[in-house]
CSV table of C-alpha atoms and ligand atoms in Angstrom, one decimal:
chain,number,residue,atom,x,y,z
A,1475,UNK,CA,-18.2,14.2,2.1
A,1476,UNK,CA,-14.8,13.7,1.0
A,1477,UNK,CA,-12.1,13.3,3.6
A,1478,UNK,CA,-9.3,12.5,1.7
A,1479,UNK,CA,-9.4,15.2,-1.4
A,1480,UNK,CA,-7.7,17.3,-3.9
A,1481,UNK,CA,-6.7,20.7,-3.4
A,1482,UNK,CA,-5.1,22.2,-6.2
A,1483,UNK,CA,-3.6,19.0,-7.6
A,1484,UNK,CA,-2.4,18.0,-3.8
A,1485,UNK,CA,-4.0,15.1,-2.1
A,1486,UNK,CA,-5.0,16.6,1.7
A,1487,UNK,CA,-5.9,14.4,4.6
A,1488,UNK,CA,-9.3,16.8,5.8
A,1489,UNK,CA,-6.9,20.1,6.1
A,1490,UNK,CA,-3.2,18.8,6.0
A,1491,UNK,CA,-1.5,18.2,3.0
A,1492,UNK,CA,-0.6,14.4,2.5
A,1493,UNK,CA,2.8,15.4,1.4
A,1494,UNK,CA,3.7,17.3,4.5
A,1495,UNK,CA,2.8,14.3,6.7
A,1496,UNK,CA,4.8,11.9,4.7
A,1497,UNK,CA,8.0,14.5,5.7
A,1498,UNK,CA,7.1,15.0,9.1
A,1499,UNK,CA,6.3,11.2,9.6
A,1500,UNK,CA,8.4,9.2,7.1
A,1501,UNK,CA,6.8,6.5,4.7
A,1502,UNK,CA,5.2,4.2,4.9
A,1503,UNK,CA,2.3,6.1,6.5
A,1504,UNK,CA,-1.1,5.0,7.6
A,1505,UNK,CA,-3.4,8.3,7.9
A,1506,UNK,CA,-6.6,8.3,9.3
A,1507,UNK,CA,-9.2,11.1,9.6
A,1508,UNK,CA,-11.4,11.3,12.6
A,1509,UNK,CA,-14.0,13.4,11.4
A,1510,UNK,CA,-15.1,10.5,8.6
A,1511,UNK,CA,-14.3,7.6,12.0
A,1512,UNK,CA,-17.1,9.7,14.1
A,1513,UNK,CA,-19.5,10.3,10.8
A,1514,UNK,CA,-19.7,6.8,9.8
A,1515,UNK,CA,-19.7,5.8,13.4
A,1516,UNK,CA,-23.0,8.5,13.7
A,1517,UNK,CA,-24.6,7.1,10.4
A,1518,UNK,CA,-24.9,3.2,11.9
A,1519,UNK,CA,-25.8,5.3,15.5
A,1520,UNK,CA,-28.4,7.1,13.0
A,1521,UNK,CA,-29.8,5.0,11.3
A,1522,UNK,CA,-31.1,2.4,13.8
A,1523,UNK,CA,-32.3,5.5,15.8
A,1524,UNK,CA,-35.8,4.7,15.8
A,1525,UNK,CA,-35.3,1.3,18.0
A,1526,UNK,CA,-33.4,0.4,21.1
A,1527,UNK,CA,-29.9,-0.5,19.5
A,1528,UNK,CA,-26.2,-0.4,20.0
A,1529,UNK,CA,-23.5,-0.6,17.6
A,1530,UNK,CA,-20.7,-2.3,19.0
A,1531,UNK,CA,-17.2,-1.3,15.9
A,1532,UNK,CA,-15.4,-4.9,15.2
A,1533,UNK,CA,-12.2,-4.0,16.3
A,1534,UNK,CA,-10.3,-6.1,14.3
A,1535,UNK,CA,-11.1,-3.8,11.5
A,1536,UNK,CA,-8.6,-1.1,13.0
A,1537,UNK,CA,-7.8,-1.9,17.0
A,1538,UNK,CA,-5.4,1.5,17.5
A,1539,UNK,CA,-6.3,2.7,21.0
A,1540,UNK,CA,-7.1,5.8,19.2
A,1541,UNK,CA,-9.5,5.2,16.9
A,1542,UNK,CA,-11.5,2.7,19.2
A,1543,UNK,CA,-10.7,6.0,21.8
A,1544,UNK,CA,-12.7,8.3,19.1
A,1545,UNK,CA,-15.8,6.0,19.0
A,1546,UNK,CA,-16.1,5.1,22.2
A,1547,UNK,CA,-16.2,8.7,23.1
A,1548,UNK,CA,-19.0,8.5,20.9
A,1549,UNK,CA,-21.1,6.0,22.6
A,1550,UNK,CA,-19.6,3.0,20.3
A,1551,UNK,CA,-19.4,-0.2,22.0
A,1552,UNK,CA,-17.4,-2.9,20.9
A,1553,UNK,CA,-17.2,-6.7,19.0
A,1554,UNK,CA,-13.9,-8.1,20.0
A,1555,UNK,CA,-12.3,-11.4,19.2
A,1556,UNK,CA,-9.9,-12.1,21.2
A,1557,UNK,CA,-8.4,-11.5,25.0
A,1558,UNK,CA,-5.9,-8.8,23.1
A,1559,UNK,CA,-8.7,-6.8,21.8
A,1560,UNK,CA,-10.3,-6.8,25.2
A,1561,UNK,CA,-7.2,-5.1,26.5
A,1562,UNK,CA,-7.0,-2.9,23.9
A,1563,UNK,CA,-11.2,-1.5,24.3
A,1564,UNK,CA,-10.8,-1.2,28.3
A,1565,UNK,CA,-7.2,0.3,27.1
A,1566,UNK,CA,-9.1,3.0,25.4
A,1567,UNK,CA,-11.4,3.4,27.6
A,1568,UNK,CA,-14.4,1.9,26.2
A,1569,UNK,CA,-17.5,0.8,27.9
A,1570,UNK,CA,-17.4,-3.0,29.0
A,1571,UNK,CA,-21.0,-3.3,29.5
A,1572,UNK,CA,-21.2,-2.4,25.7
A,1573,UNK,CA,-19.1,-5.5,24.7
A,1574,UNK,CA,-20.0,-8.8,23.0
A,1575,UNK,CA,-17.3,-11.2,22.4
A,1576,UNK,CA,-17.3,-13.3,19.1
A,1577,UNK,CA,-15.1,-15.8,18.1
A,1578,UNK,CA,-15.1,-19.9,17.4
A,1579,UNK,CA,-12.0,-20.1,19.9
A,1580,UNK,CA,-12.3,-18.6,22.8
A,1581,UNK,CA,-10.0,-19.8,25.6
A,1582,UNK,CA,-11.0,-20.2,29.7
A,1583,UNK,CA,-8.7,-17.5,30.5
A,1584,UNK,CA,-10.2,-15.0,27.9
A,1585,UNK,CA,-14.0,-16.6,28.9
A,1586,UNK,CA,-12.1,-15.4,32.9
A,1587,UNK,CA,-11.0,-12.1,31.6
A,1588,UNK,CA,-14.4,-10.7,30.2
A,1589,UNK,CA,-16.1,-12.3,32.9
A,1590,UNK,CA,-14.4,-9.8,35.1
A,1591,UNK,CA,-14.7,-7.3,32.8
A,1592,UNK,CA,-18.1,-7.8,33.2
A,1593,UNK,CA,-18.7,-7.5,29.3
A,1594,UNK,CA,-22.4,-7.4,27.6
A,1595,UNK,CA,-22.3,-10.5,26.2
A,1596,UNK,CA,-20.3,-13.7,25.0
A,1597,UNK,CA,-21.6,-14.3,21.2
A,1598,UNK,CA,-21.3,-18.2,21.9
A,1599,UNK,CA,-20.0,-20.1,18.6
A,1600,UNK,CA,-20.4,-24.1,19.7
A,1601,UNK,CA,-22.1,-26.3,21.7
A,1602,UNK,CA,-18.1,-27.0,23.4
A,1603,UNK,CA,-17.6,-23.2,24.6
A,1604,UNK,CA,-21.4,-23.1,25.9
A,1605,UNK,CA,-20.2,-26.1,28.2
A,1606,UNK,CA,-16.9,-24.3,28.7
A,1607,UNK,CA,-18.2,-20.9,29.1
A,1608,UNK,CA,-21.1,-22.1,31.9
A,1609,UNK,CA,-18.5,-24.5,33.8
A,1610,UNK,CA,-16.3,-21.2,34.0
A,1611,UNK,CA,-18.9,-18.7,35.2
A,1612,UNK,CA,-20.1,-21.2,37.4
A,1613,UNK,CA,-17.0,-21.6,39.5
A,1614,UNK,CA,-16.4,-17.6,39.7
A,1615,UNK,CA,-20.7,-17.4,40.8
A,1616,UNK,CA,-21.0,-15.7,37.9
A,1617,UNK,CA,-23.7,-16.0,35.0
A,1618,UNK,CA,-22.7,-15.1,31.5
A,1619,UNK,CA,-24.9,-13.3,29.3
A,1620,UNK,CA,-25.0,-15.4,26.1
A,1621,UNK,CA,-26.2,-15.1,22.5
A,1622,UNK,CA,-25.6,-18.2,20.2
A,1623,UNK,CA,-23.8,-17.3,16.8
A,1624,UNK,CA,-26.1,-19.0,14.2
A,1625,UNK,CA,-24.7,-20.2,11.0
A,1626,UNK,CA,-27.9,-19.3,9.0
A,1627,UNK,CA,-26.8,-21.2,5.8
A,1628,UNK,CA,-27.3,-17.9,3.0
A,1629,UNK,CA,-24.7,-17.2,0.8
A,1630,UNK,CA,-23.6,-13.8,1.2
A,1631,UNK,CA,-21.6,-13.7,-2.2
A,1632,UNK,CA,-18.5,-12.4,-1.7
A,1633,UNK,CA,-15.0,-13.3,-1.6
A,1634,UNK,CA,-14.6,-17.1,-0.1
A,1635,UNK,CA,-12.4,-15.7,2.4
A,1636,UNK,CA,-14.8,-13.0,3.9
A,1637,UNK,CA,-17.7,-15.4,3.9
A,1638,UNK,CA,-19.0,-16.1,6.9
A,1639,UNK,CA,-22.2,-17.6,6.6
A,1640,UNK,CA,-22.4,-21.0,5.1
A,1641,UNK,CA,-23.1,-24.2,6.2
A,1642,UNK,CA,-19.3,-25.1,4.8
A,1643,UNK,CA,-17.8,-22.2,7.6
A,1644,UNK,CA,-15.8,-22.9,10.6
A,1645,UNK,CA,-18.0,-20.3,12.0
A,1646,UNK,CA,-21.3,-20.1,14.5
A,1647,UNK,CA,-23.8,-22.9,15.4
A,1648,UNK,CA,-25.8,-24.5,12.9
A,1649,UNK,CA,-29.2,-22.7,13.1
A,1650,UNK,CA,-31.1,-26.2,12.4
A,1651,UNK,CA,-29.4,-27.5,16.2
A,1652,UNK,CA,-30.0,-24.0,18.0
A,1653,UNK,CA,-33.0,-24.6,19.1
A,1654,UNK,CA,-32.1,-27.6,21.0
A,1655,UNK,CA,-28.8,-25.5,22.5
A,1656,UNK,CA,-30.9,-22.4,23.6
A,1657,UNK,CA,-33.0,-25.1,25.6
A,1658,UNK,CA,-29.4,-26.8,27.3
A,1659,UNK,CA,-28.4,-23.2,28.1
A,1660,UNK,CA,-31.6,-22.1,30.0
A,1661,UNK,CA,-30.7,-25.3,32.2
A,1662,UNK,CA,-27.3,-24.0,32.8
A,1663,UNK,CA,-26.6,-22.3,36.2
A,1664,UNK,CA,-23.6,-20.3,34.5
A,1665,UNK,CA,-25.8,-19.1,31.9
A,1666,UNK,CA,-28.0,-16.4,31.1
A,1667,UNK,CA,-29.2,-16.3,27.2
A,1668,UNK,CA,-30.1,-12.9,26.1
A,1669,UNK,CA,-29.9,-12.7,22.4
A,1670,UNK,CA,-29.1,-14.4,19.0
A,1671,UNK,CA,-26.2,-13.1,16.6
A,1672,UNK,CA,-25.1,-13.5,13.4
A,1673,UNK,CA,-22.4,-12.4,10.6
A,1674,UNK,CA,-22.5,-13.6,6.9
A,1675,UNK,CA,-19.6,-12.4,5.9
A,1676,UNK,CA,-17.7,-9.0,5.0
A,1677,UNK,CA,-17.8,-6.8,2.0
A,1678,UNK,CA,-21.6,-7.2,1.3
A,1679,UNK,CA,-23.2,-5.0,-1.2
A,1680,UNK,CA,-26.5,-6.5,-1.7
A,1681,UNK,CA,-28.7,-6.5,1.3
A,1682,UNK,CA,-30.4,-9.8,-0.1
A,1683,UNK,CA,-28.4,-11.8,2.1
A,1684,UNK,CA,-29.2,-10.5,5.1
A,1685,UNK,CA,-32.3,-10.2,5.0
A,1686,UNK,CA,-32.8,-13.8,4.0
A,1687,UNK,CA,-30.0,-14.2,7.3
A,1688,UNK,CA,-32.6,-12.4,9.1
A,1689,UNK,CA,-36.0,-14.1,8.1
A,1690,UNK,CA,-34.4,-17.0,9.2
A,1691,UNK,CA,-32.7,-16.1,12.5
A,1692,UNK,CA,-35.9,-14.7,13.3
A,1693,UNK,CA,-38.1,-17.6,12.9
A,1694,UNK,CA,-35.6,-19.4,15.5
A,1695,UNK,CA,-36.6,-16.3,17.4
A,1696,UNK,CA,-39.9,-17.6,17.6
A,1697,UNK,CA,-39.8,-21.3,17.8
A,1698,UNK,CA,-37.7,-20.3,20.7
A,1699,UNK,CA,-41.0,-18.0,22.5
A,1700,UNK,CA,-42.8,-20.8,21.9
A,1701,UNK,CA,-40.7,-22.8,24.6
A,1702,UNK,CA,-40.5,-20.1,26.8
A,1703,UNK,CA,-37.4,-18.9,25.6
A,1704,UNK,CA,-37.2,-15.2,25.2
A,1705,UNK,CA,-34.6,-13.1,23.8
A,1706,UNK,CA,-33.8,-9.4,24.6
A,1707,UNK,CA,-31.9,-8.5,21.6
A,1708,UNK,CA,-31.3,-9.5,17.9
A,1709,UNK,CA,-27.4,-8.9,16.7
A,1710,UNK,CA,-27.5,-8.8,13.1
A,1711,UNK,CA,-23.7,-9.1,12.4
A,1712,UNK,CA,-21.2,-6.6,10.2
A,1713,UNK,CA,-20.0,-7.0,7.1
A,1714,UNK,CA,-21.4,-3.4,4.7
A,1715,UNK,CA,-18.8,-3.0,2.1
A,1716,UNK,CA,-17.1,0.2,1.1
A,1717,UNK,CA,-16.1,1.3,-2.3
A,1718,UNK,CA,-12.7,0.6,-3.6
A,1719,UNK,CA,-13.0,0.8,-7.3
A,1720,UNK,CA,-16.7,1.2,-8.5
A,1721,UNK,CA,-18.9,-0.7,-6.1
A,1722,UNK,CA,-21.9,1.1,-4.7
A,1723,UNK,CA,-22.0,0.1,-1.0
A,1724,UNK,CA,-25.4,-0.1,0.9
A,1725,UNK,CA,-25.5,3.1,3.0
A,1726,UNK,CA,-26.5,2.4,6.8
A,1727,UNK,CA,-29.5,3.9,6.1
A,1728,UNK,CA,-30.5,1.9,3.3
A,1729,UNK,CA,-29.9,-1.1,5.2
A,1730,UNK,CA,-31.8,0.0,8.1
A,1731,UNK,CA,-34.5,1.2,5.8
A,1732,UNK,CA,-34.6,-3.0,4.6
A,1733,UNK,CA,-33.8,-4.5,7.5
A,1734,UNK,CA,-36.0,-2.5,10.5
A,1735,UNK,CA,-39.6,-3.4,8.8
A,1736,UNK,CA,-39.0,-6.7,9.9
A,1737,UNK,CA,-38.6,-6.1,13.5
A,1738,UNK,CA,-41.7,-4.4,14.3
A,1739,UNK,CA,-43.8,-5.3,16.6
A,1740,UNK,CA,-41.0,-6.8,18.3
A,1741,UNK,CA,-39.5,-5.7,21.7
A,1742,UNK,CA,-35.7,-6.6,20.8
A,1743,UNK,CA,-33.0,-4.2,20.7
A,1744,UNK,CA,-30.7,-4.4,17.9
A,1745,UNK,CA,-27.2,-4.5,17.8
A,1746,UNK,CA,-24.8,-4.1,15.0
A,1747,UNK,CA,-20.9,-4.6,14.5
A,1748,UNK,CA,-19.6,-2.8,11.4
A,1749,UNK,CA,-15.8,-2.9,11.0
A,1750,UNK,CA,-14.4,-1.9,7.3
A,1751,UNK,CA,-18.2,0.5,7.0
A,1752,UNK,CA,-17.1,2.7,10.2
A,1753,UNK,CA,-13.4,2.5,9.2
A,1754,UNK,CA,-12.4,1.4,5.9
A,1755,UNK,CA,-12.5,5.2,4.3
A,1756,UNK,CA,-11.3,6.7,7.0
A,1757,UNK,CA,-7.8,5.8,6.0
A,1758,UNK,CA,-4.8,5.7,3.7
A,1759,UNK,CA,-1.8,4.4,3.2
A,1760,UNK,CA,1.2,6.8,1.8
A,1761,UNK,CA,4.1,5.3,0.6
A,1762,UNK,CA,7.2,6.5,-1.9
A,1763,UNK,CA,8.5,5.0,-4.9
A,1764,UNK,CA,11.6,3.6,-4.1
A,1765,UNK,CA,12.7,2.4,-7.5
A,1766,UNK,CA,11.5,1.8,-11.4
A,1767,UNK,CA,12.4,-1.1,-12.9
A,1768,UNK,CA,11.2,-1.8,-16.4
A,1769,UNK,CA,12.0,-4.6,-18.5
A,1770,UNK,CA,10.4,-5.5,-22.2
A,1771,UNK,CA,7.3,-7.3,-20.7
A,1772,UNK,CA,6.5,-5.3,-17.4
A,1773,UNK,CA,7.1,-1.8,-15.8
A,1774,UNK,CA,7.6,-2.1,-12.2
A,1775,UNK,CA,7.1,0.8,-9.4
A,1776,UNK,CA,8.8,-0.7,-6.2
A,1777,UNK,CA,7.5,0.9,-3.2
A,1778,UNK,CA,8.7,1.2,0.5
A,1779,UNK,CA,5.3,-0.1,1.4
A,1780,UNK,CA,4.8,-3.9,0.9
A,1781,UNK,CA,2.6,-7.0,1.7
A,1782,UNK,CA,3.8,-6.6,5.5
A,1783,UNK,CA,1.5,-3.1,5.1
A,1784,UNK,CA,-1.2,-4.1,3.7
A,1785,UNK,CA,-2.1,-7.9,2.6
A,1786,UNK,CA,-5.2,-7.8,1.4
A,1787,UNK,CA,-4.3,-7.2,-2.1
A,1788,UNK,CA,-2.4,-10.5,-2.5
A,1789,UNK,CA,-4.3,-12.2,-0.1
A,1790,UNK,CA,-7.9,-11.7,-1.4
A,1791,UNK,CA,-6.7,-10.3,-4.8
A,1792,UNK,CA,-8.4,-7.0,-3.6
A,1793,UNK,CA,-8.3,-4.1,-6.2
A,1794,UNK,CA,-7.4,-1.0,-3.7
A,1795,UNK,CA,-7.1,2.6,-5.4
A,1796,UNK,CA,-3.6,3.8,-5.3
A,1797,UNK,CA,-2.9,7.6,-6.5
A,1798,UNK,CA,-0.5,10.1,-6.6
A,1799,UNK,CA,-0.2,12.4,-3.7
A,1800,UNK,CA,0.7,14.9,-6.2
A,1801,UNK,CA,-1.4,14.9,-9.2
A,1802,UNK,CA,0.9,17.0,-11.4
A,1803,UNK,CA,3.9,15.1,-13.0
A,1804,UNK,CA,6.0,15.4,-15.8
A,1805,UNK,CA,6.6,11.8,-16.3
A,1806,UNK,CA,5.3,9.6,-19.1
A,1807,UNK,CA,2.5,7.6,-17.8
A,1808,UNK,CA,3.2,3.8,-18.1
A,1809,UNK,CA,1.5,0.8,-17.2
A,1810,UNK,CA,2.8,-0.2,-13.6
A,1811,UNK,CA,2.4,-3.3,-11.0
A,1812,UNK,CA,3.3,-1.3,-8.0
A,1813,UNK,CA,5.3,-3.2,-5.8
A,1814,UNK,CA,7.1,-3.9,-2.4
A,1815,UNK,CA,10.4,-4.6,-1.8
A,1816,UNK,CA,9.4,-8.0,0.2
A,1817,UNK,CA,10.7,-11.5,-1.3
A,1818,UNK,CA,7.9,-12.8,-2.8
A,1819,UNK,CA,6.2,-12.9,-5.9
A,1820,UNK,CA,3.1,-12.1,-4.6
A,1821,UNK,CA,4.4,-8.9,-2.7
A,1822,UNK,CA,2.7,-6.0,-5.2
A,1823,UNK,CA,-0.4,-3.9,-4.1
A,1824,UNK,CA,-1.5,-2.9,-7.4
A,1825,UNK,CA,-1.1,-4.1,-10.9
A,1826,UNK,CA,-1.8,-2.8,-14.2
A,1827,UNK,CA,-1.9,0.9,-13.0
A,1828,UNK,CA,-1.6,3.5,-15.6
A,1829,UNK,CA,0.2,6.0,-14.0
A,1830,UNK,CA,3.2,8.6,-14.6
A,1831,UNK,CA,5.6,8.3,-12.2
A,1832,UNK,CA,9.4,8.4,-10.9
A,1833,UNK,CA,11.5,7.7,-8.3
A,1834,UNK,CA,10.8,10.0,-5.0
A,1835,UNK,CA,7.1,10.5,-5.8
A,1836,UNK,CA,5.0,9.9,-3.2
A,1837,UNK,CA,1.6,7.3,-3.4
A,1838,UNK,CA,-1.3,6.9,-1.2
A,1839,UNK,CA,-3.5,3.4,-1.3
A,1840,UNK,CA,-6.7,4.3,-0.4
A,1841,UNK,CA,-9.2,2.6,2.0
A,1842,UNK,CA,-6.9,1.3,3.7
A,1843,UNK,CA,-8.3,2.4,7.0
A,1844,UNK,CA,-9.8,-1.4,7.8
A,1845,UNK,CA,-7.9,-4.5,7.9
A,1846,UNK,CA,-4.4,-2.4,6.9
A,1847,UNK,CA,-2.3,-2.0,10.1
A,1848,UNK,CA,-4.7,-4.7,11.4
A,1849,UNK,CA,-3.0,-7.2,9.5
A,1850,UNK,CA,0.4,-6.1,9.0
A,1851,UNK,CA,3.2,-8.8,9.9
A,1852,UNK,CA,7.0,-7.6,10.2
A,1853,UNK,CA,8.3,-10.3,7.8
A,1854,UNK,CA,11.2,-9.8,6.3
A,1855,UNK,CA,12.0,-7.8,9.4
A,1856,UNK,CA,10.6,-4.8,8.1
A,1857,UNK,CA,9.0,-2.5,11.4
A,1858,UNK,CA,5.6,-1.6,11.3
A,1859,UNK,CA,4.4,1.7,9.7
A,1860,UNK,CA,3.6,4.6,11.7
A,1861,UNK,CA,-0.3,5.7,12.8
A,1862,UNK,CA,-1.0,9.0,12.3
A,1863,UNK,CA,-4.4,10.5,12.9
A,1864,UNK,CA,-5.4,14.0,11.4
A,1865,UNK,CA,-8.3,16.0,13.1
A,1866,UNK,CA,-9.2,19.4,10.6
A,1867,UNK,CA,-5.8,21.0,10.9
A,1868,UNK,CA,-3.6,18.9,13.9
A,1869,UNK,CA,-2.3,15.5,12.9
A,1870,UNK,CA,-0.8,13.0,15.6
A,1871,UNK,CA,1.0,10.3,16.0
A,1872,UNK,CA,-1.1,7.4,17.1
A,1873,UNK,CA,1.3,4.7,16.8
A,1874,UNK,CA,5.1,5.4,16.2
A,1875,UNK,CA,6.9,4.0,13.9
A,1876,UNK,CA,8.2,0.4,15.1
A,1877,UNK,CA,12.3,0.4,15.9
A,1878,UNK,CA,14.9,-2.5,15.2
A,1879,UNK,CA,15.2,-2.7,18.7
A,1880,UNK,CA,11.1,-3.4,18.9
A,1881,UNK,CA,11.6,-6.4,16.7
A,1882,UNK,CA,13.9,-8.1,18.8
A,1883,UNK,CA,12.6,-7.4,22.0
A,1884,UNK,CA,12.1,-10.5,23.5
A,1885,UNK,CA,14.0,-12.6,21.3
A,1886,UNK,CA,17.3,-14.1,23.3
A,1887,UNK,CA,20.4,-15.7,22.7
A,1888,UNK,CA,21.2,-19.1,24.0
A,1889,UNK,CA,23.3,-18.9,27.4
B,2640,LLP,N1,-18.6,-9.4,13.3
B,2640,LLP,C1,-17.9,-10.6,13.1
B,2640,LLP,C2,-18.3,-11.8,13.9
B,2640,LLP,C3,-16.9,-10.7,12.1
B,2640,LLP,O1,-16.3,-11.9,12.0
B,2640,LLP,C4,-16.5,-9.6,11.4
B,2640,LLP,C5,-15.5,-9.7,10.4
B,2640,LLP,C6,-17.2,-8.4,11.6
B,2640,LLP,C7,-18.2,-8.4,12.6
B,2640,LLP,C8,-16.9,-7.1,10.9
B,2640,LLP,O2,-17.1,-7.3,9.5
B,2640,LLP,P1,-17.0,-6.0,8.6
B,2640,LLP,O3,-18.1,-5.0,9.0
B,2640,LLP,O4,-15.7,-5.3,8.8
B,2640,LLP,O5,-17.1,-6.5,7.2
B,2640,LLP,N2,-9.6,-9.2,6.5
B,2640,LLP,C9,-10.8,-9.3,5.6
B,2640,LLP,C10,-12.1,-9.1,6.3
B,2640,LLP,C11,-12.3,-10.2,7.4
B,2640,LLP,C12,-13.6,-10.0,8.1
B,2640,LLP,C13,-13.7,-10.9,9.3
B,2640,LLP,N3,-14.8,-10.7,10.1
B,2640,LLP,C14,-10.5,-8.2,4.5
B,2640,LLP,O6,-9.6,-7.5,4.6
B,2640,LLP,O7,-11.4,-8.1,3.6
């Protein structure tokens, strides 16, 4: 099902016309629909029906109160990262006993903060935060529920960036020295191991990878019975693509279909964390041209959304669709970089776009629903864009548009 689609040559958002939130709202837009965030949330949900699972939505993908709001109305629980994005899930009211917390650098006072929150479980990246997490639980009487992040060595084969899973990676233990840490951690009195994660990397669209990730994560899984060890729960990570150009993304269901076989027989509950999969075409990005500027070698489209927006393009290079809100024009179609009005060369969010187009017309990126607002900066003092989420025919305002007056707050002069 389409979401985003064309209605007589005008690009809607489900039943509202992309051009008539671009006037009520102003430019640069982010627009989300909430009927694809709850069917991609219910396809993961879905597709690992037949075992004892939860799907816990990385909210750095897209941490509006909002959309984590929709899903965990749903039943979504969450991966979080960071104390921030703890605030942000309790914030939205989401479940804290459906939390894990990943992340290579976790802090005492965030280890103190989900501790009280009483989250699911702390997805344990080093041998120096088990130490840290145990000697913090400890002193509050507490015992944190642990998984260790394994570093399973695969190569998931996609951008350097967004890989996740190699030995070379800041990221996770080193599945060879698990063993030996599972075997510390059931000594610790601040402890409590439950389960085993791990997360390859982002963007996958060949399921090869993790299920090599998995073969091997669950052999540690049972080198760790045979000590006595036994886990409750297998987390198997994020990291489905989506289509931007022409890719062919694994659908949940095939990659439950691959991935489920293996786990039979076994009495572990699986859990998931999805980010850009749940969220990634659930959005859009609508911006105006601002000016055309063509000289002999180049024709350039200079939008009012820049890198600030959205930084994957120049950032991972990322090819991200970028149409015309209208389809119809009268305009000579031209070979375009579309770009922002930042100061830098490597502000552009497109390049090599044949398109007809002139000043005033609007443009939306698409999937730009993951890692978009996410990542936006305000450099060169440019306020964030506004959040708007559409729902059939009623479209709100999820994050206004940042002021001048938000930029500074908290800047001073000296007395
Ligand atoms: N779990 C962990 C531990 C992660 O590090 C990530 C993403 C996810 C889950 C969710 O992965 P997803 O399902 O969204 O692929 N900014 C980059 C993507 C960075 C991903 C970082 N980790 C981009 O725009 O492509």
């Amino acid at each position: 099902m389409e979401y985003f689609d064309y209605r007589d040559g005008e690009l809607f958002a489900e039943d509202v016309r992309a051009s008539e939130l671009a006037t009520r709202y102003g430019t640069p837009c982010y627009v989300y629909s909430r009927t694809a965030l709850e069917n991609r949330y219910r396809a993961f949900d879905e597709a690992l029906s037949p075992v004892p699972h939860q799907v816990c939505y990385a909210v750095k993908a897209n941490s509006n109160i909002a959309v984590l709001n929709v899903l965990a109305r749903l039943g979504s629980g969450f991966d979080i990262v960071s104390g921030g994005e703890l605030f942000r899930v309790l914030r939205a009211g989401g479940d804290p006993s459906k939390i894990v917390f990943s992340g290579v650098g976790k802090t005492a006072e965030e280890m103190r903060d989900a501790l009280n929150a009483n989250i699911y479980c702390f997805n344990v990246e080093s041998e120096s935060e088990l130490h840290r997490l145990n000697s913090v639980a400890h002193k509050r009487g507490q015992r944190a529920r642990i998984a260790l992040r394994v570093n399973p060595d695969v190569d998931a084969k996609t951008h350097p960036y967004i890989s996740t899973g190699l030995k070379n990676n800041k990221f996770g233990v080193d599945i060879a020295i698990a063993e030996r840490l599972y075997a510390e951690a059931a000594k610790m009195p601040g402890i409590e191991i439950i389960g085993v994660a791990s997360h390859i990397g982002s963007q996958l669209l060949d399921v090869q990878p993790l299920l090599d990730a998995m073969d091997r994560v669950l052999a540690l899984i049972d080198r760790l019975k045979a000590i006595g060890i036994n886990l409750q729960h297998i987390d198997v990570g994020g990291g489905l693509g989506v289509r931007y150009n022409d890719e062919q993304p694994l659908e949940p269901g095939t990659w439950a279909r691959a991935l489920l076989p293996k786990l039979s027989g076994r009495d572990l509950k699986v859990m998931t964390e999805p980010g850009r999969a749940i969220v990634g075409n659930a959005g859009l990005l609508i911006t105006r041209v601002e000016t055309i500027k063509c000289n002999n070698e180049k024709n350039f489209a200079v939008i009012d959304a820049a890198m600030n927006d959205l930084i994957r393009p120049t950032l991972y290079q990322a090819w991200m669709k970028i149409v015309r809100v209208n389809e119809k024009s009268s305009a000579e179609v031209k070979n375009y970089d579309i770009v922002g009005p930042v100061c830098e060369s490597g502000d552009w969010l497109g390049k090599d776009r044949e398109l007809a187009l002139e000043e005033g017309d609007l443009l939306a990126v698409r999937t730009a629903g993951a890692y978009g607002f996410t990542m936006a900066s305000n450099y060169n003092t440019r306020p964030r864009a506004v959040e708007v989420m559409v729902d059939g025919e009623r479209h709100t305002i999820i994050r206004a548009r940042e002021t001048l007056d938000d930029l500074v707050r908290g800047e001073a002069l000296l007395p």
